[in-house]
């Protein structure tokens, strides 16, 4: 027995001394270290991850020949056979290539943590850097870019405002790196256009009600993920210069733009900085008539700056500071002539004379537009709690100022401005547990803290919407369970506790219809409003086969109706007498992704209900905007298909989006009527073809077709005249064709030409039609216009 024990001890000693160590460095093709890459020995089921420097060390590897596998979200997997001998130090370093497959885009916004698109049980559209680069050859208007690339998002309004550009018939939340840009306390609906697309790495659009980010995302949210530094050189960058012009009428129609970026590495600092200036000229419709300047894009100066600085504190700690400024101000030489609408009979026959611009000025009117500032300090601490957990927290600040056009709807006229200032703190943990072979579970949990101060006044000092101060506390938990590499199950919960302090104020005399019928001023005693909401989400996706990856999900969202619009038209003398409740949305959907060689197909159907409308409606009875109290049922579907020919020289694609909505009085579920155009978009069809006949030439042709939506009948007003109600006006469809071409002069220099509305189509954007009863929103679509640009990379 003594000899047996001695032999066993000697054997164990030999085994201990025969353990080897593997170390190395993982980078991408730009020489950037990849933090969080997984190094795994499949036969031993043993692994580790890289630190922020892309370095790793894996100890206690027994003697033998093992397969070293390196994985990273968004990159192609690397594998190598390595032989390990007694007590050796082995090195394995590799460069991972990006995975450009459409099926497995990497998405962060869906759960605040990187995941593969194919493993998330939700409908998501990712507009990657390649698509953004292609579209910026045509326009710098991100509203237009998203209208062409995101199924389920309504068409662009043709103006700086995104009122009516809903997502699946619901309100949406806009963010830059998770920083909210929307102002739900007084929604000016200008948030989509809040950053230069040249500074965006990708856009992630999560569709359907969501409990991930809270108030305002009943239809989903748009998150702009900004660019990060590259470290291949101490300094590199991009210079872009472009000019624009109208083709239907060239009088004072020239515009220009300049964009410059620098990126690189200085010791432990990685940096990215950029700036741009753009100026537009006059804009005309297809017949050469100046466009209505209200919310216009003509004669606009756009300034933007962006910066991101990263500092590696240690191998598992990183500090990031980033921020951007975006300023877009219009100073037009035109004044508006508003639309005229006449309805002839009960059949709804009508004549619509759209608005236009004439030369002139309004005394003391200031330039209109938006000014946005975002700042964020982010701290990452990886591989804590025995390597199972990553921690990150960010402290952010956002300030927005939106200046609107002069309006005679105020007594003695006036020009309003929305001011919003936000502070937020978001500690977030991500814990991963490997239960057994092929099964793992992750938990994402944290807290959202938000302070939002908003008001709306007139430039002359009169206060229209009182000072509102929101304090929001929202703990959340999201979990993902992956079973046997076949199933991905996701569940989450979020609790929002919101308290709003409202100062004492007096309402302003205001005439919503601009007919001189001013509502009287009311003295309102302020106070506190409180809301809370508990939201859930559940989803299941089957992920074994690329040919069919189906999912089913249920999610909830909530929002407070545009509180500012309600307060500014209050008739009660105390906040305590204003009855408000949040709109809670329940969303059910089923969809799938399929990929066959070079063909990708995605389809989804959805149905959502809400206890209230997710906005405000105009009441003719009280001559004011009031909360939409009618429950809504919204349903629809989306289909997208893309096909790349084997040589990738020719790529084709199309998408179709359909949505419809019904409402009913609370006390009569069977009395159904259609929801207005400000919520429900007409059917949208997009198609594209990109062709690269040579390595130096690439072209793209894109088509957007909007269908008809004629759901409403006119009514007779008090004078017996026929009229359509607010936002309930027929929409006639139209088709727009855009063309772009790029020629590569050298490997780092290219020249591009883009033509929007190639066929010079005369059309009225959807909002110009369904908002016609308001007269001030019926702008004609822009006629044919061109953009010529040169890009230099160094």
mmCIF file of N, CA and C in Angstrom, residues 233-328:
data_model
loop_
_atom_site.group_PDB
_atom_site.id
_atom_site.type_symbol
_atom_site.label_atom_id
_atom_site.label_comp_id
_atom_site.label_asym_id
_atom_site.label_seq_id
_atom_site.Cartn_x
_atom_site.Cartn_y
_atom_site.Cartn_z
ATOM 1 N N UNK A 233 -2.429 53.518 -36.653
ATOM 2 C CA UNK A 233 -1.438 54.578 -36.823
ATOM 3 C C UNK A 233 -1.592 55.576 -35.675
ATOM 4 N N UNK A 234 -0.586 56.431 -35.530
ATOM 5 C CA UNK A 234 -0.715 57.510 -34.564
ATOM 6 C C UNK A 234 -1.760 58.515 -35.014
ATOM 7 N N UNK A 235 -1.864 58.685 -36.338
ATOM 8 C CA UNK A 235 -2.884 59.579 -36.872
ATOM 9 C C UNK A 235 -3.303 59.111 -38.259
ATOM 10 N N UNK A 236 -4.581 59.068 -38.484
ATOM 11 C CA UNK A 236 -5.161 58.823 -39.797
ATOM 12 C C UNK A 236 -6.497 59.553 -39.808
ATOM 13 N N UNK A 237 -7.146 59.568 -40.950
ATOM 14 C CA UNK A 237 -8.400 60.293 -40.988
ATOM 15 C C UNK A 237 -9.046 60.312 -42.355
ATOM 16 N N UNK A 238 -10.122 61.087 -42.442
ATOM 17 C CA UNK A 238 -10.910 61.209 -43.667
ATOM 18 C C UNK A 238 -11.256 62.667 -43.902
ATOM 19 N N UNK A 239 -11.095 63.088 -45.149
ATOM 20 C CA UNK A 239 -11.518 64.418 -45.584
ATOM 21 C C UNK A 239 -12.575 64.241 -46.662
ATOM 22 N N UNK A 240 -13.692 64.925 -46.500
ATOM 23 C CA UNK A 240 -14.761 64.837 -47.502
ATOM 24 C C UNK A 240 -15.269 66.238 -47.806
ATOM 25 N N UNK A 241 -15.399 66.521 -49.099
ATOM 26 C CA UNK A 241 -15.911 67.812 -49.565
ATOM 27 C C UNK A 241 -17.020 67.537 -50.577
ATOM 28 N N UNK A 242 -18.122 68.261 -50.469
ATOM 29 C CA UNK A 242 -19.215 68.038 -51.420
ATOM 30 C C UNK A 242 -19.960 69.334 -51.713
ATOM 31 N N UNK A 243 -20.624 69.304 -52.830
ATOM 32 C CA UNK A 243 -21.486 70.411 -53.236
ATOM 33 C C UNK A 243 -22.846 69.892 -53.631
ATOM 34 N N UNK A 244 -23.885 70.704 -53.446
ATOM 35 C CA UNK A 244 -25.251 70.294 -53.773
ATOM 36 C C UNK A 244 -25.932 71.374 -54.602
ATOM 37 N N UNK A 245 -26.937 70.957 -55.349
ATOM 38 C CA UNK A 245 -27.710 71.912 -56.129
ATOM 39 C C UNK A 245 -29.047 71.309 -56.509
ATOM 40 N N UNK A 246 -30.035 72.171 -56.647
ATOM 41 C CA UNK A 246 -31.306 71.762 -57.234
ATOM 42 C C UNK A 246 -31.146 71.666 -58.751
ATOM 43 N N UNK A 247 -31.868 70.743 -59.356
ATOM 44 C CA UNK A 247 -31.845 70.612 -60.807
ATOM 45 C C UNK A 247 -33.110 71.171 -61.448
ATOM 46 N N UNK A 248 -34.186 71.272 -60.661
ATOM 47 C CA UNK A 248 -35.436 71.805 -61.209
ATOM 48 C C UNK A 248 -35.412 73.331 -61.294
ATOM 49 N N UNK A 249 -34.614 73.954 -60.426
ATOM 50 C CA UNK A 249 -34.446 75.407 -60.452
ATOM 51 C C UNK A 249 -33.143 75.700 -59.711
ATOM 52 N N UNK A 250 -32.183 76.287 -60.380
ATOM 53 C CA UNK A 250 -30.847 76.450 -59.805
ATOM 54 C C UNK A 250 -30.607 77.818 -59.177
ATOM 55 N N UNK A 251 -31.618 78.692 -59.149
ATOM 56 C CA UNK A 251 -31.415 80.037 -58.618
ATOM 57 C C UNK A 251 -31.070 80.004 -57.132
ATOM 58 N N UNK A 252 -29.878 80.430 -56.780
ATOM 59 C CA UNK A 252 -29.396 80.451 -55.384
ATOM 60 C C UNK A 252 -29.578 79.096 -54.700
ATOM 61 N N UNK A 253 -29.412 78.032 -55.478
ATOM 62 C CA UNK A 253 -29.678 76.687 -54.969
ATOM 63 C C UNK A 253 -28.413 75.919 -54.611
ATOM 64 N N UNK A 254 -27.248 76.533 -54.764
ATOM 65 C CA UNK A 254 -26.003 75.825 -54.484
ATOM 66 C C UNK A 254 -25.774 75.698 -52.983
ATOM 67 N N UNK A 255 -25.259 74.546 -52.589
ATOM 68 C CA UNK A 255 -24.876 74.314 -51.207
ATOM 69 C C UNK A 255 -23.532 73.610 -51.169
ATOM 70 N N UNK A 256 -22.961 73.500 -49.985
ATOM 71 C CA UNK A 256 -21.655 72.846 -49.870
ATOM 72 C C UNK A 256 -21.532 72.209 -48.496
ATOM 73 N N UNK A 257 -20.512 71.347 -48.357
ATOM 74 C CA UNK A 257 -20.237 70.729 -47.067
ATOM 75 C C UNK A 257 -18.791 70.278 -46.992
ATOM 76 N N UNK A 258 -18.237 70.297 -45.782
ATOM 77 C CA UNK A 258 -16.876 69.836 -45.519
ATOM 78 C C UNK A 258 -16.898 69.002 -44.244
ATOM 79 N N UNK A 259 -16.267 67.823 -44.301
ATOM 80 C CA UNK A 259 -16.168 66.951 -43.131
ATOM 81 C C UNK A 259 -14.723 66.513 -42.962
ATOM 82 N N UNK A 260 -14.222 66.554 -41.721
ATOM 83 C CA UNK A 260 -12.858 66.143 -41.432
ATOM 84 C C UNK A 260 -12.827 65.325 -40.145
ATOM 85 N N UNK A 261 -12.122 64.179 -40.184
ATOM 86 C CA UNK A 261 -11.960 63.366 -38.988
ATOM 87 C C UNK A 261 -10.499 62.976 -38.819
ATOM 88 N N UNK A 262 -10.098 62.758 -37.568
ATOM 89 C CA UNK A 262 -8.770 62.266 -37.211
ATOM 90 C C UNK A 262 -8.930 61.166 -36.176
ATOM 91 N N UNK A 263 -8.134 60.117 -36.298
ATOM 92 C CA UNK A 263 -8.180 59.037 -35.316
ATOM 93 C C UNK A 263 -6.797 58.420 -35.188
ATOM 94 N N UNK A 264 -6.548 57.805 -34.039
ATOM 95 C CA UNK A 264 -5.252 57.175 -33.847
ATOM 96 C C UNK A 264 -4.986 56.838 -32.396
ATOM 97 N N UNK A 265 -3.706 56.619 -32.091
ATOM 98 C CA UNK A 265 -3.283 56.214 -30.756
ATOM 99 C C UNK A 265 -2.077 57.030 -30.322
ATOM 100 N N UNK A 266 -2.139 57.541 -29.102
ATOM 101 C CA UNK A 266 -1.030 58.264 -28.492
ATOM 102 C C UNK A 266 -0.782 57.658 -27.123
ATOM 103 N N UNK A 267 0.267 56.838 -27.041
ATOM 104 C CA UNK A 267 0.569 56.108 -25.807
ATOM 105 C C UNK A 267 -0.636 55.271 -25.396
ATOM 106 N N UNK A 268 -1.191 55.509 -24.215
ATOM 107 C CA UNK A 268 -2.339 54.724 -23.749
ATOM 108 C C UNK A 268 -3.670 55.325 -24.180
ATOM 109 N N UNK A 269 -3.618 56.452 -24.898
ATOM 110 C CA UNK A 269 -4.848 57.115 -25.327
ATOM 111 C C UNK A 269 -5.186 56.724 -26.762
ATOM 112 N N UNK A 270 -6.442 56.375 -26.991
ATOM 113 C CA UNK A 270 -6.986 56.203 -28.330
ATOM 114 C C UNK A 270 -7.984 57.333 -28.563
ATOM 115 N N UNK A 271 -7.962 57.945 -29.741
ATOM 116 C CA UNK A 271 -8.804 59.118 -29.939
ATOM 117 C C UNK A 271 -9.498 59.086 -31.299
ATOM 118 N N UNK A 272 -10.632 59.761 -31.367
ATOM 119 C CA UNK A 272 -11.354 60.004 -32.613
ATOM 120 C C UNK A 272 -11.994 61.384 -32.477
ATOM 121 N N UNK A 273 -11.709 62.286 -33.392
ATOM 122 C CA UNK A 273 -12.309 63.619 -33.379
ATOM 123 C C UNK A 273 -12.747 63.964 -34.798
ATOM 124 N N UNK A 274 -13.807 64.721 -34.903
ATOM 125 C CA UNK A 274 -14.296 65.117 -36.221
ATOM 126 C C UNK A 274 -15.052 66.429 -36.122
ATOM 127 N N UNK A 275 -15.226 67.055 -37.272
ATOM 128 C CA UNK A 275 -16.028 68.262 -37.364
ATOM 129 C C UNK A 275 -16.547 68.433 -38.778
ATOM 130 N N UNK A 276 -17.676 69.093 -38.908
ATOM 131 C CA UNK A 276 -18.236 69.308 -40.250
ATOM 132 C C UNK A 276 -19.020 70.607 -40.289
ATOM 133 N N UNK A 277 -19.091 71.161 -41.482
ATOM 134 C CA UNK A 277 -19.903 72.339 -41.774
ATOM 135 C C UNK A 277 -20.672 72.050 -43.055
ATOM 136 N N UNK A 278 -21.954 72.338 -43.043
ATOM 137 C CA UNK A 278 -22.772 72.168 -44.248
ATOM 138 C C UNK A 278 -23.708 73.353 -44.377
ATOM 139 N N UNK A 279 -23.886 73.820 -45.590
ATOM 140 C CA UNK A 279 -24.818 74.909 -45.853
ATOM 141 C C UNK A 279 -25.648 74.549 -47.080
ATOM 142 N N UNK A 280 -26.950 74.678 -46.970
ATOM 143 C CA UNK A 280 -27.840 74.389 -48.092
ATOM 144 C C UNK A 280 -28.331 75.691 -48.709
ATOM 145 N N UNK A 281 -28.712 75.612 -49.972
ATOM 146 C CA UNK A 281 -29.253 76.767 -50.674
ATOM 147 C C UNK A 281 -30.771 76.702 -50.758
ATOM 148 N N UNK A 282 -31.330 77.436 -51.698
ATOM 149 C CA UNK A 282 -32.775 77.376 -51.915
ATOM 150 C C UNK A 282 -33.185 75.976 -52.352
ATOM 151 N N UNK A 283 -34.391 75.597 -52.006
ATOM 152 C CA UNK A 283 -34.926 74.296 -52.422
ATOM 153 C C UNK A 283 -36.270 74.508 -53.106
ATOM 154 N N UNK A 284 -36.457 73.714 -54.177
ATOM 155 C CA UNK A 284 -37.630 73.902 -55.027
ATOM 156 C C UNK A 284 -38.319 72.569 -55.270
ATOM 157 N N UNK A 285 -39.611 72.646 -55.624
ATOM 158 C CA UNK A 285 -40.315 71.430 -56.015
ATOM 159 C C UNK A 285 -40.011 71.124 -57.485
ATOM 160 N N UNK A 286 -40.646 70.080 -58.013
ATOM 161 C CA UNK A 286 -40.352 69.639 -59.381
ATOM 162 C C UNK A 286 -40.721 70.682 -60.424
ATOM 163 N N UNK A 287 -41.574 71.642 -60.055
ATOM 164 C CA UNK A 287 -41.985 72.685 -60.990
ATOM 165 C C UNK A 287 -41.202 73.977 -60.785
ATOM 166 N N UNK A 288 -40.197 73.935 -59.886
ATOM 167 C CA UNK A 288 -39.357 75.105 -59.675
ATOM 168 C C UNK A 288 -39.906 76.119 -58.707
ATOM 169 N N UNK A 289 -40.928 75.761 -57.931
ATOM 170 C CA UNK A 289 -41.528 76.672 -56.950
ATOM 171 C C UNK A 289 -40.810 76.498 -55.617
ATOM 172 N N UNK A 290 -40.464 77.586 -54.926
ATOM 173 C CA UNK A 290 -39.796 77.450 -53.623
ATOM 174 C C UNK A 290 -40.643 76.647 -52.633
ATOM 175 N N UNK A 291 -39.984 75.774 -51.890
ATOM 176 C CA UNK A 291 -40.687 74.943 -50.924
ATOM 177 C C UNK A 291 -41.145 75.770 -49.729
ATOM 178 N N UNK A 292 -42.219 75.321 -49.116
ATOM 179 C CA UNK A 292 -42.710 75.930 -47.881
ATOM 180 C C UNK A 292 -41.580 75.924 -46.851
ATOM 181 N N UNK A 293 -41.182 77.085 -46.301
ATOM 182 C CA UNK A 293 -40.030 77.107 -45.396
ATOM 183 C C UNK A 293 -40.309 76.593 -43.989
ATOM 184 N N UNK A 294 -41.568 76.371 -43.628
ATOM 185 C CA UNK A 294 -41.888 75.885 -42.291
ATOM 186 C C UNK A 294 -41.273 74.504 -42.077
ATOM 187 N N UNK A 295 -40.428 74.352 -41.050
ATOM 188 C CA UNK A 295 -39.645 73.132 -40.809
ATOM 189 C C UNK A 295 -38.782 72.794 -42.030
ATOM 190 N N UNK A 296 -38.405 73.788 -42.799
ATOM 191 C CA UNK A 296 -37.724 73.540 -44.058
ATOM 192 C C UNK A 296 -36.269 73.153 -43.888
ATOM 193 N N UNK A 297 -35.702 72.656 -44.998
ATOM 194 C CA UNK A 297 -34.294 72.281 -45.058
ATOM 195 C C UNK A 297 -33.501 73.223 -45.954
ATOM 196 N N UNK A 298 -34.166 74.255 -46.477
ATOM 197 C CA UNK A 298 -33.458 75.200 -47.332
ATOM 198 C C UNK A 298 -32.685 76.203 -46.484
ATOM 199 N N UNK A 299 -31.635 76.770 -47.056
ATOM 200 C CA UNK A 299 -30.872 77.849 -46.430
ATOM 201 C C UNK A 299 -30.570 77.560 -44.956
ATOM 202 N N UNK A 300 -30.044 76.360 -44.750
ATOM 203 C CA UNK A 300 -29.772 75.870 -43.393
ATOM 204 C C UNK A 300 -28.275 75.696 -43.198
ATOM 205 N N UNK A 301 -27.776 76.176 -42.069
ATOM 206 C CA UNK A 301 -26.389 75.962 -41.672
ATOM 207 C C UNK A 301 -26.345 74.832 -40.648
ATOM 208 N N UNK A 302 -25.542 73.807 -40.933
ATOM 209 C CA UNK A 302 -25.444 72.641 -40.057
ATOM 210 C C UNK A 302 -23.994 72.518 -39.593
ATOM 211 N N UNK A 303 -23.810 72.521 -38.284
ATOM 212 C CA UNK A 303 -22.483 72.374 -37.697
ATOM 213 C C UNK A 303 -22.487 71.142 -36.795
ATOM 214 N N UNK A 304 -21.425 70.373 -36.853
ATOM 215 C CA UNK A 304 -21.339 69.215 -35.963
ATOM 216 C C UNK A 304 -19.893 68.978 -35.557
ATOM 217 N N UNK A 305 -19.712 68.565 -34.321
ATOM 218 C CA UNK A 305 -18.415 68.105 -33.835
ATOM 219 C C UNK A 305 -18.643 66.832 -33.033
ATOM 220 N N UNK A 306 -17.638 65.988 -33.014
ATOM 221 C CA UNK A 306 -17.737 64.719 -32.292
ATOM 222 C C UNK A 306 -16.350 64.323 -31.828
ATOM 223 N N UNK A 307 -16.261 63.749 -30.635
ATOM 224 C CA UNK A 307 -14.964 63.311 -30.115
ATOM 225 C C UNK A 307 -15.157 62.116 -29.195
ATOM 226 N N UNK A 308 -14.207 61.186 -29.239
ATOM 227 C CA UNK A 308 -14.188 60.043 -28.324
ATOM 228 C C UNK A 308 -12.738 59.779 -27.933
ATOM 229 N N UNK A 309 -12.510 59.671 -26.628
ATOM 230 C CA UNK A 309 -11.177 59.439 -26.088
ATOM 231 C C UNK A 309 -11.233 58.238 -25.157
ATOM 232 N N UNK A 310 -10.373 57.243 -25.418
ATOM 233 C CA UNK A 310 -10.309 56.032 -24.596
ATOM 234 C C UNK A 310 -8.957 55.965 -23.893
ATOM 235 N N UNK A 311 -9.001 55.538 -22.629
ATOM 236 C CA UNK A 311 -7.766 55.389 -21.861
ATOM 237 C C UNK A 311 -7.811 54.061 -21.111
ATOM 238 N N UNK A 312 -6.777 53.228 -21.316
ATOM 239 C CA UNK A 312 -6.698 51.937 -20.651
ATOM 240 C C UNK A 312 -6.070 52.126 -19.269
ATOM 241 N N UNK A 313 -6.900 51.967 -18.247
ATOM 242 C CA UNK A 313 -6.409 52.108 -16.882
ATOM 243 C C UNK A 313 -5.580 50.906 -16.463
ATOM 244 N N UNK A 314 -5.998 49.725 -16.907
ATOM 245 C CA UNK A 314 -5.279 48.480 -16.630
ATOM 246 C C UNK A 314 -5.746 47.463 -17.651
ATOM 247 N N UNK A 315 -5.294 46.218 -17.486
ATOM 248 C CA UNK A 315 -5.644 45.205 -18.488
ATOM 249 C C UNK A 315 -7.138 44.903 -18.514
ATOM 250 N N UNK A 316 -7.885 45.238 -17.463
ATOM 251 C CA UNK A 316 -9.326 44.959 -17.470
ATOM 252 C C UNK A 316 -10.158 46.188 -17.118
ATOM 253 N N UNK A 317 -9.549 47.378 -17.213
ATOM 254 C CA UNK A 317 -10.286 48.602 -16.922
ATOM 255 C C UNK A 317 -10.063 49.623 -18.032
ATOM 256 N N UNK A 318 -11.145 50.281 -18.417
ATOM 257 C CA UNK A 318 -11.044 51.288 -19.479
ATOM 258 C C UNK A 318 -11.963 52.456 -19.157
ATOM 259 N N UNK A 319 -11.510 53.647 -19.483
ATOM 260 C CA UNK A 319 -12.281 54.865 -19.303
ATOM 261 C C UNK A 319 -12.500 55.495 -20.673
ATOM 262 N N UNK A 320 -13.739 55.860 -20.959
ATOM 263 C CA UNK A 320 -14.085 56.460 -22.248
ATOM 264 C C UNK A 320 -14.837 57.763 -22.013
ATOM 265 N N UNK A 321 -14.408 58.792 -22.708
ATOM 266 C CA UNK A 321 -15.115 60.073 -22.701
ATOM 267 C C UNK A 321 -15.512 60.382 -24.134
ATOM 268 N N UNK A 322 -16.774 60.642 -24.360
ATOM 269 C CA UNK A 322 -17.194 61.020 -25.711
ATOM 270 C C UNK A 322 -18.325 62.035 -25.654
ATOM 271 N N UNK A 323 -18.476 62.767 -26.735
ATOM 272 C CA UNK A 323 -19.541 63.753 -26.817
ATOM 273 C C UNK A 323 -19.684 64.281 -28.223
ATOM 274 N N UNK A 324 -20.818 64.919 -28.474
ATOM 275 C CA UNK A 324 -21.041 65.521 -29.780
ATOM 276 C C UNK A 324 -21.903 66.759 -29.653
ATOM 277 N N UNK A 325 -21.717 67.646 -30.591
ATOM 278 C CA UNK A 325 -22.557 68.829 -30.732
ATOM 279 C C UNK A 325 -23.134 68.823 -32.134
ATOM 280 N N UNK A 326 -24.437 69.046 -32.233
ATOM 281 C CA UNK A 326 -25.096 69.092 -33.539
ATOM 282 C C UNK A 326 -26.003 70.321 -33.545
ATOM 283 N N UNK A 327 -25.789 71.171 -34.523
ATOM 284 C CA UNK A 327 -26.521 72.434 -34.596
ATOM 285 C C UNK A 327 -27.020 72.642 -36.011
ATOM 286 N N UNK A 328 -28.324 72.792 -36.164
ATOM 287 C CA UNK A 328 -28.929 72.967 -37.482
ATOM 288 C C UNK A 328 -29.896 74.140 -37.406
#
